[in-house]
PDB file of C-alpha atoms in Angstrom:
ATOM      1  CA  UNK L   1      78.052 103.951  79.535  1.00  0.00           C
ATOM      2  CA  UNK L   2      81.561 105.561  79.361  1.00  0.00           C
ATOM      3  CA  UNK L   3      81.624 105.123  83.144  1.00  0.00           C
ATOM      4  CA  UNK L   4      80.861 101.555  83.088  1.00  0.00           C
ATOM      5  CA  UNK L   5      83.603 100.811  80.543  1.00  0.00           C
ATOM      6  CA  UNK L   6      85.982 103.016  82.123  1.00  0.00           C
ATOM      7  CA  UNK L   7      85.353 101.070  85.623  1.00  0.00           C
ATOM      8  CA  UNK L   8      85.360  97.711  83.797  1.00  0.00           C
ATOM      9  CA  UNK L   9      88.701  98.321  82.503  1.00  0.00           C
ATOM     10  CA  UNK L  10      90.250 100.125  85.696  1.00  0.00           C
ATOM     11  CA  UNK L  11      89.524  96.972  87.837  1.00  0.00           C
ATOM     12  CA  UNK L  12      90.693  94.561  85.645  1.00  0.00           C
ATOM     13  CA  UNK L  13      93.753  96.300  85.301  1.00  0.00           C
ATOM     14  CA  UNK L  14      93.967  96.580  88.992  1.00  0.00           C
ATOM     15  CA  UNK L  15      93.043  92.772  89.622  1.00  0.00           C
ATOM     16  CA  UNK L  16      94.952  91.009  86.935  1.00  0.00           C
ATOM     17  CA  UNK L  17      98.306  91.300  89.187  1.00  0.00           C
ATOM     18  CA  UNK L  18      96.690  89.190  91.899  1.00  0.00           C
ATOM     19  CA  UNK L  19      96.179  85.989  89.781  1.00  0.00           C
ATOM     20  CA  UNK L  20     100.078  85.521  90.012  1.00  0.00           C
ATOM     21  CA  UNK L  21     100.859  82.709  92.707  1.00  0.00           C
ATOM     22  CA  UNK L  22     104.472  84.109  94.304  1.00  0.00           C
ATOM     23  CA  UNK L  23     106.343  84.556  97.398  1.00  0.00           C
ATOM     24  CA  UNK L  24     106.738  88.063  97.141  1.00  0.00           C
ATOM     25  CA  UNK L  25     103.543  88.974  99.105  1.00  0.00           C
ATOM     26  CA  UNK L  26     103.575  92.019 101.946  1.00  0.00           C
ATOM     27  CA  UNK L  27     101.440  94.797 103.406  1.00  0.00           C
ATOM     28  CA  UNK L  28     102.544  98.113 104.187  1.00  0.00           C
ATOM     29  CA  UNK L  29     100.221 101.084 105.798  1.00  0.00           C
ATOM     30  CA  UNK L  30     100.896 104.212 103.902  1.00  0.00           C
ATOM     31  CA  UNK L  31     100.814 107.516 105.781  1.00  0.00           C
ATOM     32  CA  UNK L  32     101.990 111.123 104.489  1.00  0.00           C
ATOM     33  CA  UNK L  33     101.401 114.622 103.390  1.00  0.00           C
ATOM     34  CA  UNK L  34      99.343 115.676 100.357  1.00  0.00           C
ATOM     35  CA  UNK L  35      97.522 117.553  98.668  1.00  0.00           C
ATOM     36  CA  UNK L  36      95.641 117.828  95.557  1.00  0.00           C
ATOM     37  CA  UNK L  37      93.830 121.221  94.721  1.00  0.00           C
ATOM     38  CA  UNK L  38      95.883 123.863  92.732  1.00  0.00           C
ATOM     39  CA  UNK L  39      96.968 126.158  94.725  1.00  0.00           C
ATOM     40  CA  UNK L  40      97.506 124.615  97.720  1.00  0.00           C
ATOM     41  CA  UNK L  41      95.224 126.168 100.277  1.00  0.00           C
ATOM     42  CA  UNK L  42      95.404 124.115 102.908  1.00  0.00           C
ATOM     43  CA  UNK L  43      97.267 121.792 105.031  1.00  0.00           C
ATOM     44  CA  UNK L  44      96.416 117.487 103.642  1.00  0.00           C
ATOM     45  CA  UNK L  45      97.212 113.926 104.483  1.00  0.00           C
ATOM     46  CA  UNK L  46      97.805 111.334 102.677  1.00  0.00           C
ATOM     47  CA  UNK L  47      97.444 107.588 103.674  1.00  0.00           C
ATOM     48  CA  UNK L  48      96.773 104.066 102.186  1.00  0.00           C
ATOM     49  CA  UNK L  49      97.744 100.721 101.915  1.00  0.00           C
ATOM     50  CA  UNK L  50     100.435  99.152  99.514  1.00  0.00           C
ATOM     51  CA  UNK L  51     100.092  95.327  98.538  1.00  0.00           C
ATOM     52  CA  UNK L  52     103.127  93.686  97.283  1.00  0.00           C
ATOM     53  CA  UNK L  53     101.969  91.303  93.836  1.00  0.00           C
ATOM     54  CA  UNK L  54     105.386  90.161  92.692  1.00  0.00           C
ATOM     55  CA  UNK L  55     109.110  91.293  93.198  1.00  0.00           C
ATOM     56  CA  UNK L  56     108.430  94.317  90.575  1.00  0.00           C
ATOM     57  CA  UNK L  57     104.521  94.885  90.997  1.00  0.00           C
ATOM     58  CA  UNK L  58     102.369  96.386  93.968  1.00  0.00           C
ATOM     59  CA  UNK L  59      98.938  97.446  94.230  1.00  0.00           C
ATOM     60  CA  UNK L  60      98.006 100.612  96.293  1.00  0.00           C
ATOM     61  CA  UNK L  61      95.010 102.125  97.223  1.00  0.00           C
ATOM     62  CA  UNK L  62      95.145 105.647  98.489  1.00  0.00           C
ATOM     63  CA  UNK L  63      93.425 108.396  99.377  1.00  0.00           C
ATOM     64  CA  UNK L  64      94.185 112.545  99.958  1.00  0.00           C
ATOM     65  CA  UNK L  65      91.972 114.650 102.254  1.00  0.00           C
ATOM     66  CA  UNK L  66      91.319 118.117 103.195  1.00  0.00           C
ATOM     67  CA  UNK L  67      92.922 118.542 107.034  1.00  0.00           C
ATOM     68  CA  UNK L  68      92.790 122.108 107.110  1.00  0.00           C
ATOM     69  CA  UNK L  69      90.640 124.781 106.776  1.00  0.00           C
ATOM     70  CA  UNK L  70      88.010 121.706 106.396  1.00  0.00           C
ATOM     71  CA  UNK L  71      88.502 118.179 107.909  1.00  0.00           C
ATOM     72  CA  UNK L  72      87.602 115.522 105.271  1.00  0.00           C
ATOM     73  CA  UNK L  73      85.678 117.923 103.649  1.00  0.00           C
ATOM     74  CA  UNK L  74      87.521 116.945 100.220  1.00  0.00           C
ATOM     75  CA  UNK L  75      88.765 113.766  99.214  1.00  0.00           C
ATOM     76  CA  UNK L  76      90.631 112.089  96.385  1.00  0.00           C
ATOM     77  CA  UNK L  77      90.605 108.212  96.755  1.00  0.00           C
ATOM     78  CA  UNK L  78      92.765 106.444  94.462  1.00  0.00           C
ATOM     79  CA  UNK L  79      93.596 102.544  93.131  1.00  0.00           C
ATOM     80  CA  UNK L  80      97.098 101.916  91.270  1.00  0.00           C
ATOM     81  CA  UNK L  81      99.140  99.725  90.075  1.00  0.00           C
ATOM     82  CA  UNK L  82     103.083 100.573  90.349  1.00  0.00           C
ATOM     83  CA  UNK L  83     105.793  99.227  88.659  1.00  0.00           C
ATOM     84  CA  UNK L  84     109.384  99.295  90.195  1.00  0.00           C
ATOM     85  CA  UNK L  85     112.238 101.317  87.840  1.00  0.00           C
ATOM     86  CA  UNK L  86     115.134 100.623  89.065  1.00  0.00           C
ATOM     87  CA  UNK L  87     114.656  96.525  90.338  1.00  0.00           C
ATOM     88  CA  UNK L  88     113.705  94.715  92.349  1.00  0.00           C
ATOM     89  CA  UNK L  89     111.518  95.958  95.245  1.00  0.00           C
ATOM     90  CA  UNK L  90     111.254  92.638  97.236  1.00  0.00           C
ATOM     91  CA  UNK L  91     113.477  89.451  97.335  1.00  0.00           C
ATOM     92  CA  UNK L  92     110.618  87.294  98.803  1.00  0.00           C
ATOM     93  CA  UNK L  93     113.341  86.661 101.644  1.00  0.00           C
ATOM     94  CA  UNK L  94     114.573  88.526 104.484  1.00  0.00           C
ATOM     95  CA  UNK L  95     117.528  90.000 101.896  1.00  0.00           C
ATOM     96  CA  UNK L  96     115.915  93.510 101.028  1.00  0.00           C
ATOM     97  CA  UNK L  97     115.712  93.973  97.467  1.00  0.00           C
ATOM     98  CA  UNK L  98     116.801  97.506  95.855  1.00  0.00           C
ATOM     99  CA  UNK L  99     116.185  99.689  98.629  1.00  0.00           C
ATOM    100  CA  UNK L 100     117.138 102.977  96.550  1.00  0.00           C
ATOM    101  CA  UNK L 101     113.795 102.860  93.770  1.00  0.00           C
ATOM    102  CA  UNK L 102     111.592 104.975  91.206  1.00  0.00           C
ATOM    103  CA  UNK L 103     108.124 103.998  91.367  1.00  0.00           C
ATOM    104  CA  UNK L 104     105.292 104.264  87.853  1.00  0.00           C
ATOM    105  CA  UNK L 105     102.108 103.978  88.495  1.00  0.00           C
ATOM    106  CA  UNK L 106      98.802 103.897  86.441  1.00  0.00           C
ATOM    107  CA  UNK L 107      95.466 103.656  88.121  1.00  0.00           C
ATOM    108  CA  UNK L 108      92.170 105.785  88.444  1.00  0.00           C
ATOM    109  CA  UNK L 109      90.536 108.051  91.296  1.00  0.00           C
ATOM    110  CA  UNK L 110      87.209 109.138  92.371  1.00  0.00           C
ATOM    111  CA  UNK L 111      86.500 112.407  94.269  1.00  0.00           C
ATOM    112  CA  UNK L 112      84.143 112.987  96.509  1.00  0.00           C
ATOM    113  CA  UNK L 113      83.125 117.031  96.423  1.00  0.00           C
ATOM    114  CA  UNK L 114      82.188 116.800  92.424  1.00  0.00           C
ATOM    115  CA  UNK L 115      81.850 112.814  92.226  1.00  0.00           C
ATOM    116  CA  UNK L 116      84.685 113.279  89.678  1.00  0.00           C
ATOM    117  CA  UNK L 117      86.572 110.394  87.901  1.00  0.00           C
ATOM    118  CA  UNK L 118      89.148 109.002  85.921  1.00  0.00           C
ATOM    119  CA  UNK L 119      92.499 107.925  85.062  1.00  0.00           C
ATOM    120  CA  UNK L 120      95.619 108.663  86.460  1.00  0.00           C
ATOM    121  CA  UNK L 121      99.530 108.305  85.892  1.00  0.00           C
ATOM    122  CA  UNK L 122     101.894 108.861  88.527  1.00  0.00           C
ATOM    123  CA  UNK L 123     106.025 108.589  89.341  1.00  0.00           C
ATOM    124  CA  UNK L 124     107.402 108.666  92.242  1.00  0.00           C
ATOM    125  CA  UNK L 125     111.086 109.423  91.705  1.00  0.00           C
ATOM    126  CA  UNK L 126     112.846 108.702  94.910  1.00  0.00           C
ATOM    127  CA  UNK L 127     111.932 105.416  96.989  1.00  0.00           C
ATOM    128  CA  UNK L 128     114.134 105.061 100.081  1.00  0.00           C
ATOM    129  CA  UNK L 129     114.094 101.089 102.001  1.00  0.00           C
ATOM    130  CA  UNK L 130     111.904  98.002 101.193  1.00  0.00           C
ATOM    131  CA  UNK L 131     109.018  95.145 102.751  1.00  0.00           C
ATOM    132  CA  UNK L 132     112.537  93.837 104.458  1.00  0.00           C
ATOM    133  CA  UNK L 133     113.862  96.487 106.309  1.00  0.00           C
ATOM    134  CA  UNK L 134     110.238  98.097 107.610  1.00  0.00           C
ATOM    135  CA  UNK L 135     110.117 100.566 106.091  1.00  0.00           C
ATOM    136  CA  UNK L 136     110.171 102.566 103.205  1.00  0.00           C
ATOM    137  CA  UNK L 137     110.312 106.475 102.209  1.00  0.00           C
ATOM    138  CA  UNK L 138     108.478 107.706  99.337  1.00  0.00           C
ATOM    139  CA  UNK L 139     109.755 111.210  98.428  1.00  0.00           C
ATOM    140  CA  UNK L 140     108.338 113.638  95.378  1.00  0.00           C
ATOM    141  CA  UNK L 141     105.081 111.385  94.596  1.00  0.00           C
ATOM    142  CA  UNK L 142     103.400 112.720  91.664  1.00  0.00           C
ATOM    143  CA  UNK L 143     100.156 111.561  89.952  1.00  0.00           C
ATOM    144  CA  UNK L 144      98.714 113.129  87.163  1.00  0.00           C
ATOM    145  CA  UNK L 145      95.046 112.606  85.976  1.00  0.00           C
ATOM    146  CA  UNK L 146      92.144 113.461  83.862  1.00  0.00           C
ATOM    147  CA  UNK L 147      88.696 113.689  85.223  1.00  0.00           C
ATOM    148  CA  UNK L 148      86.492 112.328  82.763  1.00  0.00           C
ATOM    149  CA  UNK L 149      82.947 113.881  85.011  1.00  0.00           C
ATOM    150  CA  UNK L 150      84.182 117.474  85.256  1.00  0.00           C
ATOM    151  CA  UNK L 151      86.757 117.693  82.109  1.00  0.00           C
ATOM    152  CA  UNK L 152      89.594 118.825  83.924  1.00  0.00           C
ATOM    153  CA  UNK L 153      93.206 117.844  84.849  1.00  0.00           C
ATOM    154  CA  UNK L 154      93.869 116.406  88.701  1.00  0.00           C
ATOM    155  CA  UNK L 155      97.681 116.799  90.135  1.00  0.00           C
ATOM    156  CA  UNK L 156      98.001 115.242  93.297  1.00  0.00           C
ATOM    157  CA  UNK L 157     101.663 115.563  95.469  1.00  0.00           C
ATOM    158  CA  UNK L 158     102.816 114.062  97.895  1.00  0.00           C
ATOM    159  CA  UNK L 159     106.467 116.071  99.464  1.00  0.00           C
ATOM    160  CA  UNK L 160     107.045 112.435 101.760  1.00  0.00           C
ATOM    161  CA  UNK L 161     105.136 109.034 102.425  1.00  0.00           C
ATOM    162  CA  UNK L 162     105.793 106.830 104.714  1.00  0.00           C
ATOM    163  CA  UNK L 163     105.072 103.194 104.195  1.00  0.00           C
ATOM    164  CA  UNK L 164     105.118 100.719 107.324  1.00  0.00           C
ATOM    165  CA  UNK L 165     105.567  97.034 106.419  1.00  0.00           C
ATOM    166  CA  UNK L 166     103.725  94.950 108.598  1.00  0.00           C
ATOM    167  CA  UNK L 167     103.969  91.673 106.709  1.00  0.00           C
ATOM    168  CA  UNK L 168     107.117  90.530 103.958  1.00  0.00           C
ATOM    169  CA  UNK L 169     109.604  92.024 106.362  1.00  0.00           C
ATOM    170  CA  UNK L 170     112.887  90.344 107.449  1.00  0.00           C
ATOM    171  CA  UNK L 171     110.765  89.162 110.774  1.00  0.00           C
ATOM    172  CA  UNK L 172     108.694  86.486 108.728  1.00  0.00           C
ATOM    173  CA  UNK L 173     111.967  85.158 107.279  1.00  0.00           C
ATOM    174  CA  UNK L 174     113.356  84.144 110.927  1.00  0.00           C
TER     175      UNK L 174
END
């Protein structure tokens, strides 16, 4: 029961941001290094994609796997909404918004060894570019979660993400 409540109120969180009719649309592919077992023993990757809601708001989904010792033997997969700090993220024109950002982020995960779940807060202090110049650096991303299955605390880190706009950049403003 506490699992259906707790995935209830996950996806509306997650959804409500797409009921808002705006300009401010784009799609980036997210690709990085990560990791999130304590202590690292291994090499991970990181990748996802980021959907731009408003000029403030995007919605991610993400997931971190095991590369090595184990290919894909472990992984965290993740839905979030983040909030931008620091202003604007996109313009919803080819001027970039604030392309120097800090990132919060509240969402839930799901893990696939242990079937674990739960909720998860993250910050991501350093956000370098925006949806109109390409590209954007994510440095220092840090979520922080509880797993409600196997009562324990999730940390997943991210040193450097790199998100590649594909739509929202300064191209579809020509």
């Amino acid at each position: 029961m506490k699992k259906r409540v707790l995935i209830i109120l996950i996806s509306i969180l997650l959804l409500l941001p797409l009921s808002a009719k705006n300009d401010y649309f784009d799609l980036a592919f997210m690709i990085g290094q990560g990791n999130y077992t304590w202590p690292v023993e291994g090499i991970g990757v990181s990748y996802g994609v980021d959907i731009g809601i408003t000029d403030k708001i995007e919605l991610g989904f993400w997931g971190i796997s095991e590369l090595i010792p184990n290919p894909f033997e472990s992984t965290l997969l993740g839905a979030e909404v983040s909030f931008a700090l620091m202003g604007q993220r996109n313009t919803g024109s080819k001027v970039s918004g604030v392309n120097i950002n800090m990132l919060l982020s509240l969402g839930g995960f799901w893990k696939t060894n242990d079937n674990g779940m739960g909720v998860m807060i993250g910050v991501t202090p350093l956000a370098v570019g925006s949806p109109a110049l390409t590209r954007r650096e994510r440095c220092l991303r840090t979520n922080v979660g509880w797993d409600f299955v196997n009562k324990k605390v999730i940390v997943a880190f991210s040193p450097m993400d790199v998100d590649i706009y594909v739509k929202g950049t300064y191209r579809d403003w020509i």
